[in-house]
Every structure is written in structure tokens, then in C-alpha cells.
Short mmCIF file of C-alpha atoms and ligand atoms in Angstrom, two decimals:
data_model
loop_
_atom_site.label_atom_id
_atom_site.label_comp_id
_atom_site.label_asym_id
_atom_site.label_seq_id
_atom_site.Cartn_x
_atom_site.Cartn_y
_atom_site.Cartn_z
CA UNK U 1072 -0.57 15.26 -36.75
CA UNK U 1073 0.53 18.02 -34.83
CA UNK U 1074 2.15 21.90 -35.53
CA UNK U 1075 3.40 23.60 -32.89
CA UNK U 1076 5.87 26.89 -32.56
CA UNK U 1077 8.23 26.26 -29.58
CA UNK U 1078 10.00 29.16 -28.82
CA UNK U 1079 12.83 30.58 -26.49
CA UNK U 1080 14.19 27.14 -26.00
CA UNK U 1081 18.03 25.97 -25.66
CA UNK U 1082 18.59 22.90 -27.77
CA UNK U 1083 20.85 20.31 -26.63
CA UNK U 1084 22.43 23.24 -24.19
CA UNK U 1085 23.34 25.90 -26.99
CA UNK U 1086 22.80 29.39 -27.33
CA UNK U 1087 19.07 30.08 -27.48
CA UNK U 1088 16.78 29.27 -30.85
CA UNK U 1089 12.67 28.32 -31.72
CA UNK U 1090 12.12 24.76 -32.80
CA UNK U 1091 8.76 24.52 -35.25
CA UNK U 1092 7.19 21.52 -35.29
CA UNK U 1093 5.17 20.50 -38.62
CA UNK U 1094 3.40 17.04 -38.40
CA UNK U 1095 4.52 15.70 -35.34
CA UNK U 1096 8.34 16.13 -37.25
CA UNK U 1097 11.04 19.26 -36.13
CA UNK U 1098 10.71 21.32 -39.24
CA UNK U 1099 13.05 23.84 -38.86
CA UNK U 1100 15.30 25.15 -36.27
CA UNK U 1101 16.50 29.07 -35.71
CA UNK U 1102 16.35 32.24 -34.13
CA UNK U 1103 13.06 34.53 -34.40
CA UNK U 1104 10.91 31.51 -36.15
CA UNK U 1105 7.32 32.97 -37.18
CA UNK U 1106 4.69 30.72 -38.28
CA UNK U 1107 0.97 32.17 -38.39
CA UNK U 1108 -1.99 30.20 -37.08
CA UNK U 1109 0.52 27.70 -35.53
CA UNK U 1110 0.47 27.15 -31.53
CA UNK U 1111 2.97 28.75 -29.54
CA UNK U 1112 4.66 27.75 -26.50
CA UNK U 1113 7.47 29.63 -24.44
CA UNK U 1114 10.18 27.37 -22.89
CA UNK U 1115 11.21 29.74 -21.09
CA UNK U 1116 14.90 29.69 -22.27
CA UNK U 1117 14.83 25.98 -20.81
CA UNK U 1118 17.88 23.41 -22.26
CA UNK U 1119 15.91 20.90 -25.04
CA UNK U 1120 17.21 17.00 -25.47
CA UNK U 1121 15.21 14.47 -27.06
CA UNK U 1122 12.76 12.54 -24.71
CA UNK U 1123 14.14 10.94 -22.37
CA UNK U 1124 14.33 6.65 -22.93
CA UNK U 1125 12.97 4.23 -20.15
CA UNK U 1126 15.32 0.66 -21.49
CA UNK U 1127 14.52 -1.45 -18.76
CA UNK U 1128 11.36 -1.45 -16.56
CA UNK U 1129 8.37 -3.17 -14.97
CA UNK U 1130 5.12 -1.74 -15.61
CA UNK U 1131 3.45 -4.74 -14.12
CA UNK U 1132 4.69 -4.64 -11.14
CA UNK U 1133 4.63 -1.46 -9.09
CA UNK U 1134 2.64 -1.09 -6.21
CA UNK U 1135 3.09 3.07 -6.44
CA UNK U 1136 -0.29 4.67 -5.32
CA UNK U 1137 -1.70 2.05 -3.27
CA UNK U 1138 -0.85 0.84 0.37
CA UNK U 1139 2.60 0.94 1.53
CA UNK U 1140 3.44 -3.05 1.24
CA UNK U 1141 5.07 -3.88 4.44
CA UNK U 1142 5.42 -7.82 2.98
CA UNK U 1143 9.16 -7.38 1.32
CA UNK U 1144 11.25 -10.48 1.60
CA UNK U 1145 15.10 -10.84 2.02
CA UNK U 1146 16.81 -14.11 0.49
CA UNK U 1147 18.19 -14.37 -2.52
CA UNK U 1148 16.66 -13.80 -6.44
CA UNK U 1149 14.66 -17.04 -5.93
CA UNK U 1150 12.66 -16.01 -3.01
CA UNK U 1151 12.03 -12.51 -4.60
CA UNK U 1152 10.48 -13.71 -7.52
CA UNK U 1153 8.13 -16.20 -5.82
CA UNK U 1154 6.98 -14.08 -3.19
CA UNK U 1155 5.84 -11.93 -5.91
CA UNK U 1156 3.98 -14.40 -8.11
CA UNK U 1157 2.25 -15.64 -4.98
CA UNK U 1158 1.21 -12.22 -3.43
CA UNK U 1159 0.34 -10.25 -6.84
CA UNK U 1160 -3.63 -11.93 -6.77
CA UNK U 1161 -4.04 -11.10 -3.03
CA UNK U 1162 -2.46 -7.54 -2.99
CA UNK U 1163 -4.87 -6.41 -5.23
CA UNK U 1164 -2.19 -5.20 -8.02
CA UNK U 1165 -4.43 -4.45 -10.72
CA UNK U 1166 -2.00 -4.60 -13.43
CA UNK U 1167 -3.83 -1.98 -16.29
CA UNK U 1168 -4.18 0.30 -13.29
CA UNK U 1169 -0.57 0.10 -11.77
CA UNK U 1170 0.65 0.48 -15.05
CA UNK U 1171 -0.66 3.55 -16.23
CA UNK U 1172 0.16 5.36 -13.03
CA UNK U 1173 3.67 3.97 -13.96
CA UNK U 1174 3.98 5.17 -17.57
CA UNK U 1175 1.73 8.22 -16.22
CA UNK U 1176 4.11 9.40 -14.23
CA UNK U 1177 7.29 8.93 -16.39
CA UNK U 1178 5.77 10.71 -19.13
CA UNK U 1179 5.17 14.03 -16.23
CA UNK U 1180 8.83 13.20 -15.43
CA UNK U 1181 9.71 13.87 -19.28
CA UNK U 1182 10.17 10.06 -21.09
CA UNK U 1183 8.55 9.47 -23.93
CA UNK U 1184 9.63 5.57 -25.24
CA UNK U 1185 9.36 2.65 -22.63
CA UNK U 1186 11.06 -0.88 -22.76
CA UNK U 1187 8.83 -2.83 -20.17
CA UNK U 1188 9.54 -6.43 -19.28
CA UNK U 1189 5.81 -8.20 -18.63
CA UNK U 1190 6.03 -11.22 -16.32
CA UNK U 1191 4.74 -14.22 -18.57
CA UNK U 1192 4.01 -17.72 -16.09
CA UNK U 1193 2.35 -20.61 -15.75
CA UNK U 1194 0.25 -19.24 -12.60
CA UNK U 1195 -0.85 -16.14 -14.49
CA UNK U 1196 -1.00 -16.70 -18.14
CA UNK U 1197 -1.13 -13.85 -20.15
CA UNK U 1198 -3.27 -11.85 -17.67
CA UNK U 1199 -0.56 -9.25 -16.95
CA UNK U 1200 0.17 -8.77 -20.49
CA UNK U 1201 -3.47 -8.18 -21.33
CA UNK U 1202 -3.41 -5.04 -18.31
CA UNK U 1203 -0.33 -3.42 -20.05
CA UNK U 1204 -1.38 -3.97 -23.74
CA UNK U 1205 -4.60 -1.88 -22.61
CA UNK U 1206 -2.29 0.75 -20.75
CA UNK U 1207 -0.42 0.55 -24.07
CA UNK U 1208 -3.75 1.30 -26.42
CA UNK U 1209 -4.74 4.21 -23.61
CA UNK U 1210 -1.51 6.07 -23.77
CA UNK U 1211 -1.05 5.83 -27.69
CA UNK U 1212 0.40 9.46 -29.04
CA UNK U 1213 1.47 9.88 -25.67
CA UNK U 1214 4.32 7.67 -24.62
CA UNK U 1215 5.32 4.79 -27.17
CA UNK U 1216 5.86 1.47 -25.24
CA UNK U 1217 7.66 -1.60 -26.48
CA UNK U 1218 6.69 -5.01 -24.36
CA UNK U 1219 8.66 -7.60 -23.80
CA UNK U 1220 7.39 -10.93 -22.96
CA UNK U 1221 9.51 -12.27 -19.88
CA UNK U 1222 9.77 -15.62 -18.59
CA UNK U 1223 10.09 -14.56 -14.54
CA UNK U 1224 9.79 -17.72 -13.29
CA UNK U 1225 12.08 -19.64 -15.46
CA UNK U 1226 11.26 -21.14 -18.45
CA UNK U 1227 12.57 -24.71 -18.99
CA UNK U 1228 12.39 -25.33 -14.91
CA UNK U 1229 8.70 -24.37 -15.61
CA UNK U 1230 7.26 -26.30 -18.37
CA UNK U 1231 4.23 -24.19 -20.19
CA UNK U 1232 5.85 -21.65 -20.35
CA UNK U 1233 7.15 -21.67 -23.46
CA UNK U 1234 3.82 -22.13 -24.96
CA UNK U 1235 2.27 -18.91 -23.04
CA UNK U 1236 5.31 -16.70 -24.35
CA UNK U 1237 4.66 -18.12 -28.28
CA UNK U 1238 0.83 -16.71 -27.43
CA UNK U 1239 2.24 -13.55 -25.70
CA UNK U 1240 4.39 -12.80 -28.83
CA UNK U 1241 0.82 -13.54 -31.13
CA UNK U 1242 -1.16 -11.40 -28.45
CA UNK U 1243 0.92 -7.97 -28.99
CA UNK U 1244 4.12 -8.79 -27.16
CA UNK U 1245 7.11 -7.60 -29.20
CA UNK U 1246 10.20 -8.44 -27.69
CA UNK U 1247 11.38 -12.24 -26.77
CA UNK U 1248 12.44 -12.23 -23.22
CA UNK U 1249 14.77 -14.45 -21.16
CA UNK U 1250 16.28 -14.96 -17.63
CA UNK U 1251 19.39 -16.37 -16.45
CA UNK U 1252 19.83 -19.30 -18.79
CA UNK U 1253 22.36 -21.06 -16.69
CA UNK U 1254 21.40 -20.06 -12.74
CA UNK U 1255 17.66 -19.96 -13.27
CA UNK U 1256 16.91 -22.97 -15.90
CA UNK U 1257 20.10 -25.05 -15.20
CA UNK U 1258 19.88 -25.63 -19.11
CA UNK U 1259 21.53 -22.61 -20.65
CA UNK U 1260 21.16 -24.26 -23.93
CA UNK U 1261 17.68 -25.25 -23.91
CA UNK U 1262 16.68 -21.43 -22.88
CA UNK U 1263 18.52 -19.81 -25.33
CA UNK U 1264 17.83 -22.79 -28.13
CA UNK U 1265 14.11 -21.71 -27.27
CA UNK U 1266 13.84 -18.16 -26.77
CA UNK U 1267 16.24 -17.55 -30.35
CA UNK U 1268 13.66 -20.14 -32.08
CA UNK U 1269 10.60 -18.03 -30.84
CA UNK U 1270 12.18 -15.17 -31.68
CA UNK U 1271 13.12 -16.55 -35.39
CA UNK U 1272 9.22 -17.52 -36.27
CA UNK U 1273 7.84 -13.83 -34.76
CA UNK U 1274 10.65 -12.01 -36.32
CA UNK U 1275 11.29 -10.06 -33.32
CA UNK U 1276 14.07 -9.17 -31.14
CA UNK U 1277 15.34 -10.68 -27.87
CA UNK U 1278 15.93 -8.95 -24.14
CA UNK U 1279 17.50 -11.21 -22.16
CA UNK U 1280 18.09 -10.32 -18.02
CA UNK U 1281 21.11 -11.68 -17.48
CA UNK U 1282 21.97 -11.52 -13.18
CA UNK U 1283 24.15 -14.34 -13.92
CA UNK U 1284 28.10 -13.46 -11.82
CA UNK U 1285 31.45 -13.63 -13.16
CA UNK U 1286 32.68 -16.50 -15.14
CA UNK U 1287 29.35 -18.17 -15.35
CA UNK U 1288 27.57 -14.69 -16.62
CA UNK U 1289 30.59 -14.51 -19.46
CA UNK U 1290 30.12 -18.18 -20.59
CA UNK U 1291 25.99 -17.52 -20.76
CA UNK U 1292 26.84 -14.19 -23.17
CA UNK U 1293 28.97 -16.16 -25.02
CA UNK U 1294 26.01 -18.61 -25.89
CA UNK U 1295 24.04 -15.46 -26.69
CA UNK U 1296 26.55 -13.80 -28.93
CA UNK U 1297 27.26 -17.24 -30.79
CA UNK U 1298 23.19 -17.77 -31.18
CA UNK U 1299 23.40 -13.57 -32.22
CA UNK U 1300 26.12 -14.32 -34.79
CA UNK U 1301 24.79 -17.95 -36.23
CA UNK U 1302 20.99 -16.74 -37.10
CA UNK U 1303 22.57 -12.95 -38.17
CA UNK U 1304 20.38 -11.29 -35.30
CA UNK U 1305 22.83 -8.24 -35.10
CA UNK U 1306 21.43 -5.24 -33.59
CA UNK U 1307 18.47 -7.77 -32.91
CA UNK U 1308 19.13 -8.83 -29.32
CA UNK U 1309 19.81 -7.24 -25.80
CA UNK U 1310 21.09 -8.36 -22.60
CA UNK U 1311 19.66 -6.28 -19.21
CA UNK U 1312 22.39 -5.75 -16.28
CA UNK U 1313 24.92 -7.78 -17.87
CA UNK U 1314 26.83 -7.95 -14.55
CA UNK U 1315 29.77 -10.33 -15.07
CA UNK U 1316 30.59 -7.44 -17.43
CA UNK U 1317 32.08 -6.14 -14.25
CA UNK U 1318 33.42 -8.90 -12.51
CA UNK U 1319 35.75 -11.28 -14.56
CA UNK U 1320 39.18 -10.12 -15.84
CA UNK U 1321 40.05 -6.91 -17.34
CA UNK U 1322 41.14 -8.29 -20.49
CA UNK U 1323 38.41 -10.66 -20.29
CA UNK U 1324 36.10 -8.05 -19.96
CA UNK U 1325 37.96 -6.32 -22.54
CA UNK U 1326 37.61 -8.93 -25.41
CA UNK U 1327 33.69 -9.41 -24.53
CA UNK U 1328 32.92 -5.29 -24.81
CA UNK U 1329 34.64 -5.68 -28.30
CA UNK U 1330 32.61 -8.99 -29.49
CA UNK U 1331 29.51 -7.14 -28.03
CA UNK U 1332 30.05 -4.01 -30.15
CA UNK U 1333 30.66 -6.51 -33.37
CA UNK U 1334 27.75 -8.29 -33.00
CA UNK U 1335 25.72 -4.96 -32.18
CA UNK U 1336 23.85 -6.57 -29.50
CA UNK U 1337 22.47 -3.79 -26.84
CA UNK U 1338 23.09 -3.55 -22.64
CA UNK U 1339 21.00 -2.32 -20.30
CA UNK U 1340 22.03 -0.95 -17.03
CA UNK U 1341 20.08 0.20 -14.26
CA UNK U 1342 22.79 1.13 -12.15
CA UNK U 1343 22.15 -1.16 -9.32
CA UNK U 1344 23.78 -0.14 -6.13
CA UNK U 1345 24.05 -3.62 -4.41
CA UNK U 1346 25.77 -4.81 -7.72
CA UNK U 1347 28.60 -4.74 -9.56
CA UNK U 1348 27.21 -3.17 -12.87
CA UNK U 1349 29.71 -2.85 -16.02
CA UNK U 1350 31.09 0.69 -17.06
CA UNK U 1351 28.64 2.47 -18.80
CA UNK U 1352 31.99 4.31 -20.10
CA UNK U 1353 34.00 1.28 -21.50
CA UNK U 1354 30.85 0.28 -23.10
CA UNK U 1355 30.07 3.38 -24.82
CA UNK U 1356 34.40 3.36 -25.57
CA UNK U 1357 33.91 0.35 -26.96
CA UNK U 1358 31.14 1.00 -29.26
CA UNK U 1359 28.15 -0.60 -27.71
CA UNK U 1360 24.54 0.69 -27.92
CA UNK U 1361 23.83 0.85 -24.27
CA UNK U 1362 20.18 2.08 -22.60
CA UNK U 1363 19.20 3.12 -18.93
CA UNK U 1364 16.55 2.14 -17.15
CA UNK U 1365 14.94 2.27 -13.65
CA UNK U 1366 13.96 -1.30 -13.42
CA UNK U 1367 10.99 -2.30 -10.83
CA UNK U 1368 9.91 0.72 -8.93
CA UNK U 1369 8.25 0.24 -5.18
CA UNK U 1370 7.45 -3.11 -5.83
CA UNK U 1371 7.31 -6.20 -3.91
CA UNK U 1372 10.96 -6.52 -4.56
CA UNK U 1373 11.99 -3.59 -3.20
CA UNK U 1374 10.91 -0.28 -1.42
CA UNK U 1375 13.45 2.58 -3.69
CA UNK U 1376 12.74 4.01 -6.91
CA UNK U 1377 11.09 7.06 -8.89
CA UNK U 1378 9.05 6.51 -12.29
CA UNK U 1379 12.03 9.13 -13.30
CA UNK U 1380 14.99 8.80 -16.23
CA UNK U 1381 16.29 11.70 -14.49
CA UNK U 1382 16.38 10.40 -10.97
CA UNK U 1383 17.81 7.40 -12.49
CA UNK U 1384 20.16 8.83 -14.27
CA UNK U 1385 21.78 10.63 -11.34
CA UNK U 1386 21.71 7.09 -9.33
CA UNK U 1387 23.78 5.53 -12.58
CA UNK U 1388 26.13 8.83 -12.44
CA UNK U 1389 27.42 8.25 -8.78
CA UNK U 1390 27.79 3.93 -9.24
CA UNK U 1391 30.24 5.25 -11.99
CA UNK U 1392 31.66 7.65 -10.35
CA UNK U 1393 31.12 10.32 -12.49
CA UNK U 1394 32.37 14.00 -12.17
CA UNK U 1395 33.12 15.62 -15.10
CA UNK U 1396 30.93 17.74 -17.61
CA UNK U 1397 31.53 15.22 -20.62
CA UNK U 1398 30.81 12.57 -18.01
CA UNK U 1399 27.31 13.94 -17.12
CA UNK U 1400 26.63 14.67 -20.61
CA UNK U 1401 27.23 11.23 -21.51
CA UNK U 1402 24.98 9.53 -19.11
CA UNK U 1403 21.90 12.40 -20.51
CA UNK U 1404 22.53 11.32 -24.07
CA UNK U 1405 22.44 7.38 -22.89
CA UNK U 1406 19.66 8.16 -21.19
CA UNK U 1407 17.58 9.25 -23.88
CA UNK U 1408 19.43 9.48 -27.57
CA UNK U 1409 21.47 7.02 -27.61
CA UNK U 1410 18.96 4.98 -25.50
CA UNK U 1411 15.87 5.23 -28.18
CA UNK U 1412 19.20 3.51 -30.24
CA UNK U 1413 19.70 0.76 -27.83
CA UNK U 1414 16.04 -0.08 -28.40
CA UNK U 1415 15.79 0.03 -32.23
CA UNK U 1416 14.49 3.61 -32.22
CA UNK U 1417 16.58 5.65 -34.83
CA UNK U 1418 17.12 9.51 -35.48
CA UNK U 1419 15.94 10.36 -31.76
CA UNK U 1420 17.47 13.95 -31.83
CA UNK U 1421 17.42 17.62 -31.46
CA UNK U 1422 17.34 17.87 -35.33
CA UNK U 1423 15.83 18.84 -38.66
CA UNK U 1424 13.54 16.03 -39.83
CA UNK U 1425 13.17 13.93 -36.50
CA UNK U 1426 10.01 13.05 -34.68
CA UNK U 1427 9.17 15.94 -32.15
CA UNK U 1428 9.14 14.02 -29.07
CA UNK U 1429 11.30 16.50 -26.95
CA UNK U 1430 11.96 17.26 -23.26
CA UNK U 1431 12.89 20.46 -21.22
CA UNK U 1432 15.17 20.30 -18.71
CA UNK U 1433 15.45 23.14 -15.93
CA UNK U 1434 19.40 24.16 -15.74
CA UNK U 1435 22.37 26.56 -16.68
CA UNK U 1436 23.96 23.59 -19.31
CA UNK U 1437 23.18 20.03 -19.49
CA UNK U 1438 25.74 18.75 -17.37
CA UNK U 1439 23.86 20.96 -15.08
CA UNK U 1440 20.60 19.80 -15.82
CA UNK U 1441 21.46 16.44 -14.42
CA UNK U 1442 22.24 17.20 -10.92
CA UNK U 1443 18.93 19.33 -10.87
CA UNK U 1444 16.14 17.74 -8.99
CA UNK U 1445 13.44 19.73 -11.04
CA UNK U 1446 10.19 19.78 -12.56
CA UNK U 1447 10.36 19.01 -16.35
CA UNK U 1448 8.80 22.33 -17.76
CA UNK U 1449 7.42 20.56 -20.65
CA UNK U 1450 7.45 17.35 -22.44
CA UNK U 1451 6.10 16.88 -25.86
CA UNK U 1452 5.35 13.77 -27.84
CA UNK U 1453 4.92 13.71 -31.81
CA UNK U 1454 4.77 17.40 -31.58
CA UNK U 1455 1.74 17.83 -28.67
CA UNK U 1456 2.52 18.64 -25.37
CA UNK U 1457 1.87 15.91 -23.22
CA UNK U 1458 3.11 17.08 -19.36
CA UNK U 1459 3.42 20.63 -17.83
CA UNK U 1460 5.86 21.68 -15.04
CA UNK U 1461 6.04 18.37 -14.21
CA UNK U 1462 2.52 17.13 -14.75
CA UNK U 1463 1.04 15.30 -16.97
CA UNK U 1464 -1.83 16.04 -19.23
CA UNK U 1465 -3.70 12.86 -18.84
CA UNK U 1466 -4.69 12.03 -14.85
CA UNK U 1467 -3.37 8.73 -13.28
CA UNK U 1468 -6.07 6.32 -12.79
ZN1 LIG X 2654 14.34 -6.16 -14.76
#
């Protein structure tokens, strides 16, 4: 494991300090730190958070680095998802190589943990899972990633499926996805019967996407926190987007946050700016671990999108309409503390005893450091640095 001396660094935004890094671990923390024979490097008086926490992507998917894809569709979720399934094969998406030049470039951009969603269907097996596993095994020490094995194409409206996700889960996958229960399947029970059941004989957790709108979203989450609460999955199971959190009732809204929170089951937001996404705020009020993410970046869903928890972060900050200093601050530490939390990653922090996996951030404080549209100056991962002024140390296939 790794020792390094980083000096003339601002942690979490106060006054100026070295951090030393003993076995990949923060060791100590303090002004004027010495350490013979150790590495040094200068930061340069930069602000220090803990790496910053990618909850919700698609590292299969992303066309970034080849062609621009001129084939996008309109239409609804339906048509989005099949176009994509039928034009992966012919658009050449290699997924190992789209998928390091993903993760590649989020580590340069400062993130060092990774939720990814893997598409797992009946046309493509586990092909897509086998491209990211590798891209897993080739960035180990550098980035950690956590898969998740996703049923895009619907599960019970696409029988096989279920089999092929069972496999997934034995090949490496370690997360039970799921997708719109109710509008997708048209058999919310029979989804989430399944997917809890899979779940239950890998002893793993759940992430489901849940697009679903307003009362019908509410009655799906209630069939996931009931499932949550019967087989004692607490802290076990997480729910992407999550939109109806934003369009039913206040007090409706209100009463789920709190059952949420109870049951300790996680939200991702991505901030979508054609949705109505729920208030990363009330959530955090309410006491629920929520995570950021940037979702599918130029893929054949859609054109927008930076491999970047920063850029992401500030595109979360205006849906919410954020302003103030605490505000800001609040979306940083969701974006990468309390993030690594929403994905079962503990003690990510600027402190004594936690793993070294740290990012600089450019700026005068941290609210600061959000609106800045700068380099990282350095990233480091288990206590080696692993990007540079905004580049990382490995090259992008
Ligand atoms: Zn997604």
C-alpha cells in the first residue's frame, strides 16, 4: 500500500494543514507534517474533500470518443431503450473500450467510487457485463466500481431474463437491478417478487430505476419499502430518480420521505432537467441517504453530459434552485461523502483513519469550488495519485 506526504492542502475548506498518508489510510492530519523517505506532493493550498461519488451511471453505454451519433430518437422511454438495444451491435460500441474512457475520464475529473447500471437482455446476454467486469479488473487501485445488473428491457415482459440476471449476479455483478415494475412489466408484483428473491439467494443489494409518475410511482415504492421492511433489507436497497417523489401531494410526499428514511433505503438523483426530480433538500431533512449521479453520458439516448461529479453537481444545484453557501456545500458533500454512504461505502472523509482516496478542488471555499469550472489539481486513490491537473495517469483506450 501506499505513503505519501500531501502538503499545503485545505481540508474540507479550512485553514491550511498536510495530510500524511500511511498505507493507503490518512494517518495524521496538521500543520508542518515531516515524514522522511515518504513522497511529497504540494497542493498548492487547494480545498481537499473526499473523492468525489458517481451513484448512478452507464458505463456501457457511452458513445464518448467515437463518431458523433447523429441516430437519436424522440418518443417516449420505450422507443429509447429499443433503439439502443438494436443499434449497440452495428455502432460498433465496444463496451470494455467505451467504458474505460468513461471511468477514465471521471477518475481525471476527480471520482473515485462508481455505481454503474449494466444493461442485462435477452438479445445480448451477459456480453456487456463481461466488457465492464474487464474495465473493472483494469482500473483496480484506481477507481472502485460497483455493477449493477439491470434489466433494460423489462424483465417479466421479457422472459429469460431473469435467468441471465441470476448468471450476471454469479458472473461478478453485485447489485440486483430493476425498472419500472408497474409501467415497464405491467406486473409490479412479479418484478419486485423476483428481483427481492434474487437478491435474497446472492445476498446482495437492490437498485431499482424507478421513472414511474405520480400516484403510480408512490404505489410502486410502497411495494418496495413493504418487500424492504418484510425480508429486513434496510440500508440494503435503492431506488434511482424516484420521481413521483416530486409530484404527488405534499403531505404525501411528506409521509413517504419519512418511511424512506425508516427503512434506510437510498435515492439517487441525477438532476434531470426535463423531470420533475424530488428535493435533494427534503430528502437530506428527512434523513435519507441520497447519491448523485450523471446517468448515461452522450449516448444513444441523448447528446448532453460530462463524465464529471462536478459538472453534475452544478446541473443538480440550479434544478433545486440552490443559492446559498450551506446549499452548495450540501450538494459537494452528497456528491461525494454522503454519496460513498448512499452506496454502502462507510467513513468516506477528510479524517484520521479513513481510506486516502481524496480530491482537490480549485477555489477560495467549497461553496466556491462548486461553481468553478476547473481542472481537478489532483486526485488520489488509496493513497497514490491517480490524475494530475485534470488528467489522468492511465491513457484512455
Ligand atoms: Zn439510469
Amino acid at each position: 500500500m501506499t505513503d505519501l506526504l500531501l502538503k499545503n492542502i485545505r481540508p474540507m475548506g479550512r485553514e491550511t494543514a498536510d495530510i500524511l498518508i500511511r498505507d493507503g489510510k490518512i494517518a495524521r492530519i496538521g500543520a508542518g507534517l515531516d515524514a522522511p523517505g515518504v513522497a511529497v506532493e504540494d497542493g498548492g493550498n487547494a480545498l481537499v474533500i473526499p473523492g468525489l461519488v458517481e451513484a448512478h451511471t452507464h458505463l456501457d453505454k457511452t458513445t464518448w470518443g467515437m463518431p458523433w451519433y447523429a441516430g437519436r430518437k424522440g418518443g417516449v422511454l420505450q422507443d429509447l431503450i429499443d433503439n439502443e438495444r438494436n443499434e449497440r451491435v452495428p455502432l460498433g460500441l465496444d463496451v470494455h473500450r467505451q467504458s474505460m474512457r468513461h471511468a477514465i475520464a471521471l477518475i481525471a475529473n476527480g471520482t473515485t467510487h462508481i455505481r454503474t447500471h449494466v444493461d442485462i437482455d435477452t438479445d445480448h446476454g451477459l456480453s456487456l457485463l463481461e466488457g465492464v467486469l474487464q474495465t473493472r479488473e483494469a482500473l483496480a487501485g484506481l477507481i472502485d466500481i460497483q455493477i449493477v445488473a439491470f434489466p433494460q428491457s423489462g424483465l417479466m415482459v421479457r422472459p429469460g431474463t431473469l435467468d441471465l440476471l441470476d448468471a450476471a449476479m454469479a458472473a461478478g455483478a453485485d447489485i440486483v437491478g430493476g425498472l419500472d415494475p408497474s409501467s415497464m412489466d405491467r406486473d409490479p408484483k412479479g418484478q419486485l417478487d423476483a428481483i427481492f428473491a434474487l437478491a435474497q439467494k446472492h445476498d446482495a443489494p437492490i437498485d431499482i430505476h424507478l421513472h414511474e409518475p405520480g400516484e403510480l410511482g408512490a404505489f410502486t415504492m410502497e411495494l418496495i419499502l413493504e418487500r424492504t421492511q418484510a425480508l429486513g433489507m434496510q440500508g440494503r436497497v435503492g431506488v434511482s430518480h424516484a420521481f413521483h417523489l416530486a409530484m404527488v401531494p405534499p403531505a404525501r410526499i411528506e409521509a413517504l420521505m419519512e418511511r424512506i428514511a425508516a427503512l434506510d433505503v437510498s435515492i439517487y438523483s441525477t438532476g434531470h432537467p426535463s423531470a420533475n426530480v424530488p428535493s435533494l433538500k427534503a430528502m437530506r431533512a428527512a434523513g435519507i441517504r441520497v447519491g448523485i449521479g450523471c446517468d448515461g453520458i452522450r449516448d444513444t439516448w441523448g447528446p448532453w453530459g460530462e463524465p464529471d461529479m462536478m459538472h453534475r453537481a452544478r446541473i443538480v444545484g440550479m434544478k433545486n434552485g440552490f443559492r446559498r453557501d450551506e446549499e452548495l456545500e450540501l450538494l459537494l458533500d452528497t456528491a461525494s461523502g454522503a454519496g460513498a454512504a448512499s452506496i454502502g461505502v462507510a467513513g468516506h472523509a477528510v479524517t484520521v483513519g479513513a481510506a486516502a482516496d481524496l480530491t482537490l478542488l480549485a477555489g477560495e471555499t467549497l461553496a466556491h469550488a462548486v461553481v468553478l469550472q476547473e481542472p481537478r489539481p489532483l486526485v488520489i486513490k488509496g493513497g497514490a495519485v491517480v490524475a494530475r491537473a485534470g488528467n489522468a495517469v492511465i491513457e484512455a483506450p
